[in-house]
Amino acid sequence: MAELDDLKEAVCRANRLLPTYGLVTLTWGNVSGCSRNLGAMVIKPSGVDYEALTAGDMVVLDLEGRQVEGRFKPSSDTPSHLVLYREFHELEGICHTHSPWASAWAQAQRPVPPLGTTHADHFYGPIPCTRALTADEIAGSYEHATGLVMAETINRGDPFAIPGVLVAGHGPFAWGHSPDEAVRHALILETVAKMAAFTLSVHPETPLLAQSLLDRHYRRKHGPGAYYGQGSPAT
Ligand SMILES: [Zn+2]
């Protein structure tokens, strides 16, 4: 099936970008893609090195989590990805890593505040952090509970206004309209998390970026008035 083959290629390529972008140590990260047409999710197999990955190694599941294709076990984070795809129908790619700067904010259980225009270009407000999981949630279906606690935290109105979230004590998840875009958002999240940590170490009382600047930067790249890049006429 051509569409499924394309998705497996796209998910494989996106996973291989993780070491290229310096977002992973060992195999601590995974990317998935979702086709609404096919009702299928494709994800990296568990514990396989990125360099060795081929499209044929990808694992295919239905959105209830039943494996329909692939000789490997899927990533152990699969239930978290599935919850997000079921809860937010616009998502077509998800990227999870333990990239150090974003994970530092997740471990501190603090949202990443918008302090500059790099943040504002891509995240329209603070990048939120979930609440901590309860002991029962951790003891039960832990990865499923991780998905639910993210779903509880993500903006229902427009999940793409802030295309990432920190899981308390764990690390970042980012998403996009494709597996590639999810990785790009994970890279931007890592970069703005690093910038914010440096900024607050230089000046702990740094104020939040002015709302007018946050609005201006976000809207020149997103929405009906967007004019950044080559996609629309310059103003
Ligand atoms: Zn993880």
Short mmCIF file of C-alpha atoms in Angstrom, two decimals, residues 29-211:
data_model
loop_
_atom_site.label_atom_id
_atom_site.label_comp_id
_atom_site.label_asym_id
_atom_site.label_seq_id
_atom_site.Cartn_x
_atom_site.Cartn_y
_atom_site.Cartn_z
CA GLY A 29 13.91 9.01 21.73
CA ASN A 30 11.27 8.00 19.23
CA VAL A 31 9.16 9.44 16.45
CA SER A 32 5.81 8.20 15.20
CA GLY A 33 3.49 9.15 12.36
CA CYS A 34 -0.25 8.72 11.97
CA SER A 35 -2.45 8.29 8.92
CA ARG A 36 -6.07 9.13 9.59
CA ASN A 37 -7.04 7.59 6.22
CA LEU A 38 -5.53 4.25 7.13
CA GLY A 39 -6.39 4.46 10.84
CA ALA A 40 -2.78 3.50 11.49
CA MET A 41 0.18 4.66 13.53
CA VAL A 42 3.77 3.88 12.54
CA ILE A 43 6.49 4.03 15.21
CA LYS A 44 10.14 3.16 15.76
CA PRO A 45 10.85 -0.32 17.09
CA SER A 46 12.06 -0.50 20.70
CA GLY A 47 15.81 -0.38 21.37
CA VAL A 48 17.06 -0.39 17.75
CA ASP A 49 19.94 1.98 16.86
CA TYR A 50 18.99 4.92 14.65
CA GLU A 51 21.85 4.26 12.19
CA ALA A 52 20.59 0.73 11.56
CA LEU A 53 16.91 1.67 11.07
CA THR A 54 15.19 0.92 7.78
CA ALA A 55 11.61 1.64 6.73
CA GLY A 56 10.94 -2.11 6.87
CA ASP A 57 11.80 -2.13 10.59
CA MET A 58 8.99 0.27 11.48
CA VAL A 59 6.09 -1.09 13.51
CA VAL A 60 2.51 -0.49 12.35
CA LEU A 61 -0.40 -0.44 14.81
CA ASP A 62 -4.05 0.47 14.62
CA LEU A 63 -5.19 3.37 16.79
CA GLU A 64 -6.38 0.94 19.47
CA GLY A 65 -2.79 -0.24 19.81
CA ARG A 66 -3.02 -3.62 18.06
CA GLN A 67 0.16 -4.39 16.10
CA VAL A 68 -0.72 -5.04 12.48
CA GLU A 69 2.75 -5.15 10.91
CA GLY A 70 6.44 -5.36 11.83
CA ARG A 71 8.78 -8.03 13.20
CA PHE A 72 9.95 -5.92 16.17
CA LYS A 73 8.23 -4.76 19.35
CA PRO A 74 7.14 -1.10 19.13
CA SER A 75 8.75 1.60 21.26
CA SER A 76 7.73 1.26 24.92
CA ASP A 77 6.26 4.79 24.73
CA THR A 78 3.68 3.65 22.15
CA PRO A 79 0.67 3.95 24.53
CA SER A 80 1.55 7.63 25.20
CA HIS A 81 1.66 8.39 21.45
CA LEU A 82 -1.66 6.55 20.91
CA VAL A 83 -3.47 8.63 23.54
CA LEU A 84 -2.35 11.87 21.85
CA TYR A 85 -3.44 10.69 18.38
CA ARG A 86 -6.83 9.63 19.73
CA GLU A 87 -7.37 12.86 21.70
CA PHE A 88 -6.06 15.35 19.11
CA HIS A 89 -7.15 14.43 15.60
CA GLU A 90 -5.02 17.12 13.95
CA LEU A 91 -1.74 15.44 15.00
CA GLU A 92 0.12 13.49 12.30
CA GLY A 93 3.55 13.17 13.87
CA ILE A 94 4.88 12.94 17.46
CA CYS A 95 8.46 13.11 18.71
CA HIS A 96 9.60 12.18 22.22
CA THR A 97 13.17 12.63 23.44
CA HIS A 98 15.16 13.12 26.64
CA SER A 99 17.03 16.08 25.13
CA PRO A 100 18.87 17.62 28.08
CA TRP A 101 17.65 21.24 28.18
CA ALA A 102 13.97 20.45 27.76
CA SER A 103 14.34 17.53 30.18
CA ALA A 104 15.98 19.86 32.73
CA TRP A 105 12.81 22.02 32.73
CA ALA A 106 10.66 18.86 32.91
CA GLN A 107 12.68 17.60 35.86
CA ALA A 108 12.36 20.98 37.58
CA GLN A 109 8.61 20.71 36.80
CA ARG A 110 8.55 24.23 35.40
CA PRO A 111 6.98 25.49 32.16
CA VAL A 112 9.43 27.13 29.74
CA PRO A 113 8.53 30.85 29.84
CA PRO A 114 8.47 32.92 26.64
CA LEU A 115 11.48 35.22 27.05
CA GLY A 116 12.36 35.98 23.44
CA THR A 117 11.20 36.06 19.85
CA THR A 118 12.71 32.64 18.97
CA HIS A 119 10.21 31.16 21.42
CA ALA A 120 7.38 33.41 20.15
CA ASP A 121 7.95 32.41 16.52
CA HIS A 122 6.90 28.84 17.29
CA PHE A 123 5.22 28.64 20.71
CA TYR A 124 2.43 31.07 21.47
CA GLY A 125 2.97 31.19 25.24
CA PRO A 126 4.73 29.14 27.91
CA ILE A 127 5.51 25.51 27.04
CA PRO A 128 3.53 23.81 29.81
CA CYS A 129 4.61 21.06 32.16
CA THR A 130 2.20 18.34 33.25
CA ARG A 131 1.34 17.60 36.84
CA ALA A 132 3.28 14.74 38.43
CA LEU A 133 1.72 11.30 38.02
CA THR A 134 0.23 9.74 41.13
CA ALA A 135 1.67 6.57 42.65
CA ASP A 136 -1.35 4.63 41.33
CA GLU A 137 -0.84 5.98 37.80
CA ILE A 138 2.84 5.00 37.93
CA ALA A 139 2.06 1.52 39.24
CA GLY A 140 -0.70 0.94 36.66
CA SER A 141 -0.60 1.50 32.88
CA TYR A 142 2.22 4.01 33.23
CA GLU A 143 2.75 4.94 29.56
CA HIS A 144 -1.01 5.28 29.00
CA ALA A 145 -1.26 7.53 32.09
CA THR A 146 1.62 9.60 30.70
CA GLY A 147 -0.46 10.17 27.55
CA LEU A 148 -3.52 11.14 29.59
CA VAL A 149 -1.65 13.62 31.76
CA MET A 150 -0.33 15.29 28.59
CA ALA A 151 -3.83 15.39 27.07
CA GLU A 152 -5.02 17.09 30.27
CA THR A 153 -2.36 19.79 29.85
CA ILE A 154 -2.47 20.51 26.08
CA ASN A 155 -4.65 23.35 24.78
CA ARG A 156 -7.81 21.74 23.36
CA GLY A 157 -8.64 24.74 21.16
CA ASP A 158 -5.49 24.67 19.06
CA PRO A 159 -2.83 22.07 19.90
CA PHE A 160 -0.53 23.67 17.31
CA ALA A 161 -0.39 27.07 19.05
CA ILE A 162 2.07 25.42 21.45
CA PRO A 163 3.22 22.20 19.71
CA GLY A 164 5.00 20.64 22.67
CA VAL A 165 4.65 19.75 26.34
CA LEU A 166 6.97 18.69 29.15
CA VAL A 167 6.11 15.59 31.15
CA ALA A 168 6.98 16.30 34.80
CA GLY A 169 10.13 14.51 35.90
CA HIS A 170 10.58 12.96 32.45
CA GLY A 171 11.05 14.94 29.23
CA PRO A 172 9.49 16.63 26.22
CA PHE A 173 6.93 15.48 23.64
CA ALA A 174 6.43 17.60 20.50
CA TRP A 175 4.09 17.11 17.55
CA GLY A 176 3.41 18.30 14.03
CA HIS A 177 1.44 17.83 10.83
CA SER A 178 4.07 15.24 9.84
CA PRO A 179 6.79 13.17 11.56
CA ASP A 180 9.38 15.61 10.18
CA GLU A 181 7.61 18.63 11.61
CA ALA A 182 7.32 16.91 15.01
CA VAL A 183 11.14 16.51 15.07
CA ARG A 184 11.59 20.14 14.02
CA HIS A 185 9.35 21.26 16.88
CA ALA A 186 11.31 19.03 19.31
CA LEU A 187 14.52 20.72 18.14
CA ILE A 188 13.04 24.20 18.55
CA LEU A 189 11.70 23.27 21.99
CA GLU A 190 15.19 22.09 23.01
CA THR A 191 16.74 25.30 21.71
CA VAL A 192 14.33 27.68 23.45
CA ALA A 193 14.58 25.65 26.68
CA LYS A 194 18.36 26.12 26.54
CA MET A 195 18.05 29.84 25.79
CA ALA A 196 15.58 30.31 28.66
CA ALA A 197 17.88 28.53 31.13
CA PHE A 198 20.84 30.70 30.05
CA THR A 199 18.75 33.87 30.17
CA LEU A 200 17.58 33.18 33.72
CA SER A 201 21.12 32.34 34.81
CA VAL A 202 22.32 35.70 33.40
CA HIS A 203 19.39 37.54 34.99
CA PRO A 204 17.01 35.56 37.20
CA GLU A 205 14.44 38.39 37.21
CA THR A 206 14.16 38.60 33.40
CA PRO A 207 10.59 39.67 32.56
CA LEU A 208 8.41 37.67 30.16
CA LEU A 209 8.48 38.81 26.53
CA ALA A 210 5.99 41.63 25.98
CA GLN A 211 2.59 40.31 24.83
#
